[in-house]
């Protein structure tokens, strides 16, 4: 992993540590109190779950837990157990960036965590002045699936892999020899799944 990617991985883990609690707070819709609308009674029932945020939270927790288990299994001197929760797991992973840096899967981990951190930040900090990240031309199956989900289509990493194997998405090899897929092809197929014409790279994803 080059120094820039390692730096971005560290920044992204810090971003997830900072935004983890905020994502959990967004898990439920906020209902107005009786003071918001005169004459309206306070609703005492449990507020409904925001399923979009729940999906993102579960996906983020799963991604961090997976890479934390890889670090724990492969790194000498790594102290477990891995803590629960996005913020705690992200903080734990920051302590072992050197382990990820020395592993053949380190670059894939960095790409997936960076993409996930950007999506979480776009939800937790929608008014942030930072520029929206431009979709990459090539990405791992997991990162491509994350971009498709951001576009509004539930696509799994396995589905993207099948598209690549069937020749429905162009592929190339990354610096580590791993397979990368053309993101434009994946988003176009994802768009077809929901009746859209195309989600070209560089276009605004809605």
Coordinates of N, CA and C in Angstrom, one line a residue:
X1 N 0.9 -1.2 0.0 CA 0.0 0.0 0.0 C 0.9 1.2 0.0
X2 N 0.6 2.2 -0.9 CA 1.4 3.4 -0.9 C 1.1 4.3 0.3
X3 N 1.9 5.3 0.5 CA 1.8 6.2 1.6 C 0.5 7.0 1.6
X4 N 0.1 7.4 0.4 CA -1.2 8.2 0.2 C -2.4 7.4 0.6
X5 N -2.4 6.1 0.2 CA -3.6 5.3 0.5 C -3.6 5.0 2.0
X6 N -2.5 4.7 2.6 CA -2.4 4.5 4.0 C -2.9 5.7 4.8
X7 N -2.5 6.9 4.3 CA -2.9 8.1 5.0 C -4.5 8.3 4.9
X8 N -5.0 8.0 3.7 CA -6.4 8.1 3.5 C -7.2 7.1 4.3
X9 N -6.6 5.9 4.5 CA -7.3 4.9 5.3 C -7.3 5.4 6.8
X10 N -6.3 5.9 7.3 CA -6.3 6.5 8.6 C -7.3 7.6 8.8
X11 N -7.4 8.5 7.8 CA -8.3 9.6 7.9 C -9.8 9.0 7.8
X12 N -10.0 8.0 7.0 CA -11.3 7.4 6.9 C -11.8 6.7 8.2
X13 N -10.8 6.0 8.8 CA -11.2 5.4 10.1 C -11.5 6.4 11.2
X14 N -10.7 7.5 11.2 CA -11.0 8.6 12.1 C -12.4 9.2 11.8
X15 N -12.7 9.3 10.6 CA -14.0 9.9 10.2 C -15.1 8.9 10.7
X16 N -14.9 7.6 10.5 CA -15.9 6.7 11.0 C -16.0 6.7 12.5
X17 N -14.9 6.8 13.2 CA -14.9 6.9 14.7 C -15.7 8.2 15.1
X18 N -15.6 9.3 14.4 CA -16.2 10.5 14.7 C -17.7 10.5 14.4
X19 N -18.1 9.8 13.3 CA -19.5 9.8 12.8 C -20.3 8.6 13.2
X20 N -19.6 7.6 13.9 CA -20.4 6.4 14.2 C -21.6 6.7 15.1
X21 N -21.4 7.5 16.2 CA -22.5 7.8 17.1 C -23.5 8.6 16.4
X22 N -23.1 9.5 15.5 CA -24.1 10.3 14.8 C -25.0 9.5 13.9
X23 N -24.4 8.4 13.3 CA -25.2 7.5 12.4 C -26.2 6.8 13.2
X24 N -25.9 6.4 14.4 CA -26.8 5.7 15.3 C -27.9 6.6 15.7
X25 N -27.6 7.9 15.9 CA -28.6 8.8 16.3 C -29.7 9.1 15.2
X26 N -29.2 8.9 14.0 CA -30.1 9.1 12.8 C -31.0 7.8 12.6
X27 N -30.8 6.8 13.4 CA -31.5 5.5 13.1 C -33.0 5.6 13.3
X28 N -33.5 6.6 14.1 CA -34.9 6.7 14.2 C -35.3 8.1 13.7
X29 N -36.5 8.1 13.1 CA -37.1 9.4 12.6 C -37.5 10.2 13.8
X30 N -37.3 11.5 13.7 CA -37.6 12.4 14.8 C -39.1 12.9 14.6
X31 N -39.9 12.7 15.7 CA -41.2 13.2 15.6 C -41.4 14.4 16.4
X32 N -42.2 15.3 15.9 CA -42.5 16.6 16.6 C -43.3 16.3 17.9
X33 N -43.0 17.2 18.9 CA -43.8 17.1 20.1 C -45.1 17.8 20.0
X34 N -45.9 17.8 21.1 CA -47.2 18.4 21.1 C -47.0 19.9 21.0
X35 N -45.8 20.5 21.3 CA -45.6 21.9 21.2 C -45.4 22.3 19.8
X36 N -45.0 21.4 18.9 CA -44.8 21.7 17.5 C -46.1 22.0 16.7
X37 N -47.1 21.2 17.0 CA -48.4 21.4 16.3 C -49.5 21.6 17.4
X38 N -50.0 22.8 17.6 CA -51.0 23.0 18.6 C -52.2 22.0 18.5
X39 N -52.5 21.5 19.7 CA -53.7 20.6 19.8 C -53.4 19.1 19.4
X40 N -52.1 18.9 19.0 CA -51.7 17.5 18.7 C -51.1 16.8 19.9
X41 N -51.6 15.6 20.2 CA -51.1 14.9 21.3 C -49.7 14.3 21.1
X42 N -49.0 14.2 22.2 CA -47.6 13.6 22.1 C -47.7 12.1 21.8
X43 N -47.0 11.7 20.8 CA -47.0 10.2 20.4 C -46.0 9.5 21.3
X44 N -46.5 8.6 22.1 CA -45.6 7.9 23.1 C -45.1 6.6 22.5
X45 N -45.5 6.2 21.3 CA -45.0 4.9 20.8 C -43.6 5.1 20.3
X46 N -42.9 3.9 20.2 CA -41.6 3.9 19.7 C -41.5 4.5 18.3
X47 N -40.5 5.4 18.1 CA -40.4 6.0 16.7 C -40.0 5.0 15.7
X48 N -40.5 5.1 14.5 CA -40.2 4.1 13.4 C -38.7 4.2 13.1
X49 N -38.2 3.0 12.7 CA -36.8 2.9 12.3 C -36.6 3.4 10.9
X50 N -35.5 4.2 10.7 CA -35.1 4.7 9.4 C -34.3 3.5 8.7
X51 N -35.0 2.8 7.8 CA -34.4 1.6 7.2 C -33.2 1.9 6.4
X52 N -33.2 3.1 5.7 CA -32.0 3.4 4.9 C -30.8 3.6 5.8
X53 N -30.9 4.3 6.9 CA -29.8 4.4 7.8 C -29.4 3.1 8.5
X54 N -30.5 2.3 8.8 CA -30.2 1.0 9.4 C -29.3 0.1 8.4
X55 N -29.7 0.1 7.1 CA -28.9 -0.6 6.2 C -27.5 -0.2 6.1
X56 N -27.3 1.2 6.1 CA -25.9 1.7 6.1 C -25.2 1.4 7.4
X57 N -25.8 1.4 8.5 CA -25.2 1.1 9.8 C -24.8 -0.4 9.8
X58 N -25.7 -1.3 9.4 CA -25.4 -2.7 9.4 C -24.2 -3.0 8.5
X59 N -24.3 -2.4 7.3 CA -23.2 -2.6 6.3 C -21.9 -2.1 6.8
X60 N -21.9 -0.9 7.5 CA -20.6 -0.4 8.0 C -20.1 -1.2 9.1
X61 N -20.9 -1.6 10.0 CA -20.5 -2.5 11.1 C -19.9 -3.8 10.6
X62 N -20.6 -4.4 9.6 CA -20.1 -5.6 9.0 C -18.8 -5.5 8.3
X63 N -18.6 -4.4 7.6 CA -17.3 -4.2 6.9 C -16.2 -4.0 7.9
X64 N -16.4 -3.2 8.9 CA -15.3 -3.0 9.9 C -15.0 -4.2 10.7
X65 N -16.1 -5.0 11.0 CA -15.9 -6.2 11.8 C -15.1 -7.2 11.0
X66 N -15.4 -7.3 9.7 CA -14.6 -8.2 8.8 C -13.2 -7.9 8.8
X67 N -12.8 -6.6 8.5 CA -11.4 -6.3 8.4 C -10.7 -6.3 9.8
X68 N -11.5 -6.1 10.8 CA -10.9 -6.2 12.2 C -10.5 -7.6 12.5
X69 N -11.4 -8.6 12.0 CA -11.1 -10.0 12.3 C -9.8 -10.4 11.4
X70 N -9.7 -9.8 10.2 CA -8.5 -10.1 9.4 C -7.2 -9.6 10.1
X71 N -7.3 -8.4 10.6 CA -6.1 -7.8 11.3 C -5.8 -8.7 12.6
X72 N -6.8 -9.0 13.3 CA -6.6 -9.8 14.5 C -6.0 -11.2 14.3
X73 N -6.4 -11.8 13.1 CA -5.9 -13.1 12.8 C -4.5 -13.1 12.2
X74 N -4.1 -12.0 11.5 CA -2.9 -12.0 10.8 C -1.8 -11.2 11.5
X75 N -2.1 -10.4 12.4 CA -1.1 -9.5 12.9 C -0.5 -9.9 14.2
X76 N 0.9 -9.9 14.3 CA 1.6 -10.3 15.5 C 1.5 -9.1 16.4
X77 N 1.2 -9.4 17.7 CA 1.1 -8.3 18.7 C -0.2 -7.6 18.7
X78 N -1.2 -8.0 17.9 CA -2.5 -7.4 17.9 C -3.3 -7.9 19.1
X79 N -3.8 -6.9 19.9 CA -4.5 -7.3 21.1 C -6.0 -7.2 20.9
X80 N -6.7 -8.3 21.2 CA -8.1 -8.4 21.1 C -8.7 -8.3 22.5
X81 N -10.0 -8.5 22.6 CA -11.0 -8.7 21.5 C -11.3 -7.4 20.7
X82 N -11.9 -7.6 19.6 CA -12.3 -6.4 18.8 C -13.6 -5.8 19.5
X83 N -13.6 -4.5 19.7 CA -14.8 -3.9 20.4 C -16.0 -3.9 19.4
X84 N -17.2 -3.7 20.0 CA -18.4 -3.6 19.2 C -18.7 -2.1 18.9
X85 N -19.4 -1.9 17.8 CA -19.8 -0.6 17.4 C -18.9 0.0 16.4
X86 N -19.4 0.9 15.5 CA -18.6 1.5 14.5 C -17.5 2.4 15.0
X87 N -17.8 3.3 16.0 CA -16.8 4.2 16.5 C -15.6 3.4 17.2
X88 N -16.0 2.4 18.0 CA -15.0 1.7 18.8 C -14.1 0.8 17.9
X89 N -14.8 0.2 16.9 CA -14.0 -0.7 16.0 C -13.1 0.1 15.1
X90 N -13.6 1.3 14.6 CA -12.7 2.2 13.8 C -11.5 2.7 14.6
X91 N -11.7 3.0 15.9 CA -10.6 3.5 16.7 C -9.6 2.3 16.9
X92 N -10.1 1.1 17.1 CA -9.3 -0.1 17.3 C -8.4 -0.3 16.1
X93 N -9.0 -0.2 14.9 CA -8.3 -0.4 13.7 C -7.2 0.6 13.4
X94 N -7.4 1.8 13.9 CA -6.4 2.9 13.7 C -5.1 2.5 14.4
X95 N -5.2 1.7 15.5 CA -4.0 1.3 16.2 C -3.1 0.3 15.5
X96 N -3.7 -0.3 14.4 CA -3.0 -1.4 13.7 C -2.9 -1.1 12.2
X97 N -2.8 0.2 11.9 CA -2.6 0.5 10.4 C -1.4 -0.1 9.9
X98 N -0.3 -0.3 10.7 CA 0.9 -0.9 10.2 C 0.7 -2.4 9.8
X99 N -0.2 -3.0 10.5 CA -0.6 -4.4 10.2 C -1.2 -4.5 8.8
X100 N -2.2 -3.7 8.6 CA -2.9 -3.6 7.3 C -2.0 -3.3 6.2
X101 N -1.1 -2.4 6.5 CA -0.1 -1.9 5.5 C 0.8 -3.0 5.0
X102 N 1.0 -4.0 5.8 CA 1.9 -5.1 5.4 C 1.3 -6.3 4.9
X103 N -0.1 -6.3 4.7 CA -0.8 -7.4 4.3 C -1.2 -7.3 2.8
X104 N -1.2 -8.4 2.1 CA -1.6 -8.4 0.6 C -3.0 -7.8 0.4
X105 N -3.9 -7.9 1.4 CA -5.2 -7.4 1.2 C -5.4 -6.0 1.8
X106 N -4.3 -5.4 2.2 CA -4.3 -4.0 2.7 C -4.9 -3.0 1.8
X107 N -4.6 -3.0 0.5 CA -5.1 -2.1 -0.4 C -6.6 -2.2 -0.6
X108 N -7.1 -3.4 -0.6 CA -8.5 -3.7 -0.8 C -9.2 -3.1 0.5
X109 N -8.7 -3.4 1.6 CA -9.3 -2.9 2.9 C -9.4 -1.4 2.8
X110 N -8.3 -0.7 2.4 CA -8.3 0.7 2.4 C -9.3 1.3 1.4
X111 N -9.5 0.7 0.2 CA -10.4 1.2 -0.7 C -11.9 1.0 -0.2
X112 N -12.1 -0.1 0.4 CA -13.5 -0.4 0.9 C -13.8 0.5 2.1
X113 N -12.9 0.7 3.0 CA -13.1 1.6 4.2 C -13.3 3.0 3.8
X114 N -12.4 3.5 2.8 CA -12.5 4.9 2.4 C -13.9 5.1 1.7
X115 N -14.3 4.2 0.9 CA -15.6 4.4 0.2 C -16.8 4.4 1.2
X116 N -16.7 3.5 2.2 CA -17.7 3.4 3.3 C -17.8 4.7 4.1
X117 N -16.6 5.2 4.5 CA -16.5 6.4 5.3 C -17.1 7.6 4.6
X118 N -16.9 7.7 3.3 CA -17.5 8.8 2.5 C -19.0 8.7 2.5
X119 N -19.6 7.5 2.4 CA -21.0 7.4 2.4 C -21.6 7.7 3.8
X120 N -20.9 7.3 4.8 CA -21.4 7.6 6.2 C -21.4 9.1 6.4
X121 N -20.3 9.7 6.0 CA -20.1 11.2 6.2 C -21.2 11.9 5.4
X122 N -21.5 11.5 4.2 CA -22.5 12.2 3.4 C -23.9 12.1 4.0
X123 N -24.1 11.1 4.9 CA -25.4 11.0 5.6 C -25.4 11.8 6.9
X124 N -24.3 11.6 7.7 CA -24.2 12.2 9.0 C -23.9 13.7 8.9
X125 N -23.1 14.1 7.8 CA -22.7 15.5 7.7 C -23.2 16.0 6.3
X126 N -24.5 16.0 6.0 CA -25.0 16.4 4.7 C -24.6 17.8 4.3
X127 N -24.4 18.7 5.3 CA -24.1 20.1 5.0 C -22.7 20.4 5.0
X128 N -21.9 19.4 5.0 CA -20.4 19.6 5.0 C -20.0 20.3 3.7
X129 N -19.0 21.1 3.8 CA -18.5 21.9 2.7 C -17.5 21.1 1.8
X130 N -17.2 19.9 2.3 CA -16.3 19.1 1.5 C -16.9 18.6 0.2
X131 N -16.1 18.5 -0.9 CA -16.7 18.1 -2.2 C -17.1 16.7 -2.2
X132 N -18.1 16.4 -3.0 CA -18.6 15.0 -3.1 C -17.5 14.2 -3.9
X133 N -17.1 13.1 -3.4 CA -16.1 12.3 -4.0 C -16.6 11.8 -5.4
X134 N -15.7 11.9 -6.4 CA -16.0 11.4 -7.7 C -15.9 9.9 -7.8
X135 N -16.8 9.3 -8.5 CA -16.7 7.8 -8.6 C -15.4 7.4 -9.3
X136 N -14.7 6.4 -8.8 CA -13.5 5.9 -9.5 C -13.9 5.2 -10.8
X137 N -12.9 5.1 -11.7 CA -13.2 4.4 -13.0 C -13.2 2.9 -12.7
X138 N -12.3 2.4 -11.9 CA -12.2 1.0 -11.5 C -12.3 0.8 -10.0
X139 N -12.9 -0.2 -9.6 CA -13.1 -0.5 -8.1 C -13.2 -1.9 -7.8
X140 N -13.1 -2.3 -6.6 CA -13.3 -3.7 -6.2 C -14.8 -4.0 -6.2
X141 N -15.2 -5.2 -6.2 CA -16.6 -5.6 -6.2 C -17.3 -5.0 -5.1
X142 N -16.7 -4.9 -3.9 CA -17.4 -4.4 -2.7 C -17.6 -2.9 -2.9
X143 N -16.6 -2.2 -3.3 CA -16.7 -0.7 -3.5 C -17.7 -0.4 -4.6
X144 N -17.7 -1.2 -5.7 CA -18.7 -1.0 -6.7 C -20.1 -1.2 -6.2
X145 N -20.3 -2.2 -5.4 CA -21.6 -2.5 -4.8 C -22.1 -1.4 -3.9
X146 N -21.1 -0.8 -3.2 CA -21.4 0.4 -2.3 C -21.9 1.6 -3.1
X147 N -21.2 1.8 -4.2 CA -21.7 2.9 -5.1 C -23.1 2.7 -5.7
X148 N -23.3 1.4 -6.0 CA -24.7 1.1 -6.5 C -25.7 1.3 -5.5
X149 N -25.4 1.0 -4.2 CA -26.3 1.2 -3.1 C -26.6 2.6 -2.9
X150 N -25.5 3.4 -3.1 CA -25.7 4.9 -2.9 C -26.6 5.4 -4.0
X151 N -26.6 4.7 -5.2 CA -27.4 5.1 -6.3 C -28.9 4.7 -6.1
X152 N -29.1 3.9 -5.1 CA -30.5 3.5 -4.8 C -30.8 2.1 -5.1
X153 N -29.8 1.3 -5.5 CA -30.1 -0.1 -5.9 C -29.3 -1.1 -5.0
X154 N -30.0 -2.1 -4.4 CA -29.3 -3.0 -3.5 C -28.6 -4.1 -4.4
X155 N -27.3 -4.0 -4.5 CA -26.5 -4.9 -5.3 C -25.4 -5.4 -4.3
X156 N -25.3 -6.8 -4.3 CA -24.3 -7.4 -3.4 C -23.0 -7.5 -4.1
X157 N -21.9 -7.7 -3.3 CA -20.6 -7.9 -3.9 C -20.6 -9.1 -4.8
X158 N -21.3 -10.2 -4.4 CA -21.4 -11.4 -5.2 C -22.1 -11.2 -6.5
X159 N -23.1 -10.3 -6.6 CA -23.8 -10.0 -7.8 C -22.8 -9.3 -8.8
X160 N -22.1 -8.3 -8.2 CA -21.1 -7.6 -9.1 C -20.0 -8.6 -9.6
X161 N -19.6 -9.5 -8.8 CA -18.6 -10.5 -9.2 C -19.1 -11.4 -10.3
X162 N -20.4 -11.8 -10.2 CA -21.0 -12.6 -11.2 C -21.1 -11.8 -12.6
X163 N -21.5 -10.5 -12.5 CA -21.5 -9.7 -13.7 C -20.1 -9.7 -14.4
X164 N -19.1 -9.5 -13.5 CA -17.7 -9.5 -14.1 C -17.4 -10.8 -14.7
X165 N -17.7 -11.9 -14.1 CA -17.4 -13.3 -14.6 C -18.1 -13.6 -15.9
X166 N -19.3 -13.0 -16.0 CA -20.2 -13.2 -17.2 C -19.8 -12.2 -18.3
X167 N -18.9 -11.4 -18.1 CA -18.5 -10.4 -19.1 C -19.4 -9.2 -19.2
X168 N -20.3 -9.0 -18.3 CA -21.2 -7.9 -18.3 C -20.7 -6.6 -17.7
X169 N -19.5 -6.8 -17.1 CA -18.8 -5.6 -16.6 C -17.3 -5.8 -16.9
X170 N -16.7 -4.8 -17.5 CA -15.2 -5.0 -17.8 C -14.4 -5.1 -16.6
X171 N -13.3 -5.8 -16.7 CA -12.4 -6.0 -15.5 C -11.0 -5.7 -15.9
X172 N -10.2 -5.5 -14.8 CA -8.8 -5.3 -15.0 C -8.1 -5.8 -13.7
X173 N -6.8 -5.7 -13.6 CA -6.2 -6.2 -12.3 C -5.6 -4.9 -11.6
X174 N -5.7 -4.9 -10.3 CA -5.2 -3.9 -9.5 C -3.7 -4.1 -9.3
X175 N -3.1 -3.2 -8.6 CA -1.6 -3.3 -8.3 C -1.3 -4.5 -7.5
X176 N -2.2 -5.0 -6.7 CA -2.0 -6.2 -5.9 C -2.4 -7.5 -6.7
X177 N -2.8 -7.4 -7.9 CA -3.2 -8.5 -8.7 C -4.7 -8.9 -8.5
X178 N -5.4 -8.2 -7.7 CA -6.8 -8.5 -7.5 C -7.7 -7.9 -8.6
X179 N -8.8 -8.5 -8.7 CA -9.7 -8.1 -9.8 C -10.4 -6.7 -9.5
X180 N -10.5 -5.9 -10.5 CA -11.2 -4.6 -10.4 C -12.3 -4.6 -11.5
X181 N -13.4 -4.0 -11.3 CA -14.5 -3.9 -12.3 C -14.6 -2.4 -12.7
X182 N -15.1 -2.3 -13.9 CA -15.4 -0.9 -14.4 C -16.6 -0.4 -13.7
X183 N -16.5 0.6 -12.9 CA -17.7 1.1 -12.1 C -18.8 1.6 -13.0
X184 N -18.5 2.2 -14.2 CA -19.5 2.6 -15.1 C -20.4 1.5 -15.5
X185 N -19.8 0.3 -15.8 CA -20.6 -0.9 -16.3 C -21.5 -1.3 -15.1
X186 N -21.0 -1.4 -13.9 CA -21.8 -1.8 -12.8 C -23.0 -0.9 -12.5
X187 N -22.7 0.4 -12.6 CA -23.8 1.4 -12.3 C -24.8 1.3 -13.4
X188 N -24.4 1.1 -14.7 CA -25.3 1.0 -15.8 C -26.3 -0.2 -15.6
X189 N -25.7 -1.3 -15.2 CA -26.5 -2.5 -15.0 C -27.4 -2.3 -13.7
X190 N -26.9 -1.6 -12.7 CA -27.7 -1.3 -11.5 C -28.9 -0.4 -11.9
X191 N -28.6 0.6 -12.8 CA -29.6 1.5 -13.3 C -30.7 0.7 -14.0
X192 N -30.3 -0.2 -14.9 CA -31.3 -1.0 -15.6 C -32.2 -1.8 -14.7
X193 N -31.6 -2.2 -13.5 CA -32.4 -3.0 -12.6 C -33.5 -2.2 -12.0
X194 N -33.4 -0.9 -11.9 CA -34.4 -0.1 -11.4 C -35.1 0.8 -12.4
X195 N -34.8 0.5 -13.7 CA -35.5 1.1 -14.8 C -34.9 2.4 -15.3
X196 N -33.7 2.7 -14.8 CA -33.0 3.9 -15.2 C -32.2 3.5 -16.5
X197 N -31.8 4.5 -17.2 CA -31.0 4.3 -18.4 C -29.5 4.1 -18.1
X198 N -28.9 4.9 -17.3 CA -27.5 4.8 -17.0 C -27.1 5.7 -15.8
X199 N -26.1 5.2 -15.1 CA -25.5 6.1 -14.1 C -24.0 6.2 -14.5
X200 N -23.7 7.1 -15.4 CA -22.4 7.2 -15.9 C -21.4 7.7 -14.9
X201 N -20.2 7.3 -14.9 CA -19.2 7.8 -14.0 C -19.0 9.3 -14.1
X202 N -19.0 10.0 -13.0 CA -18.9 11.4 -13.0 C -20.2 12.1 -13.0
X203 N -21.4 11.4 -13.2 CA -22.7 12.0 -13.1 C -23.1 12.0 -11.7
X204 N -24.1 12.8 -11.4 CA -24.7 12.8 -10.1 C -25.5 11.6 -9.8
X205 N -25.3 10.8 -8.8 CA -26.0 9.6 -8.5 C -27.2 10.0 -7.6
X206 N -28.4 9.6 -8.0 CA -29.6 9.9 -7.3 C -30.3 8.6 -6.9

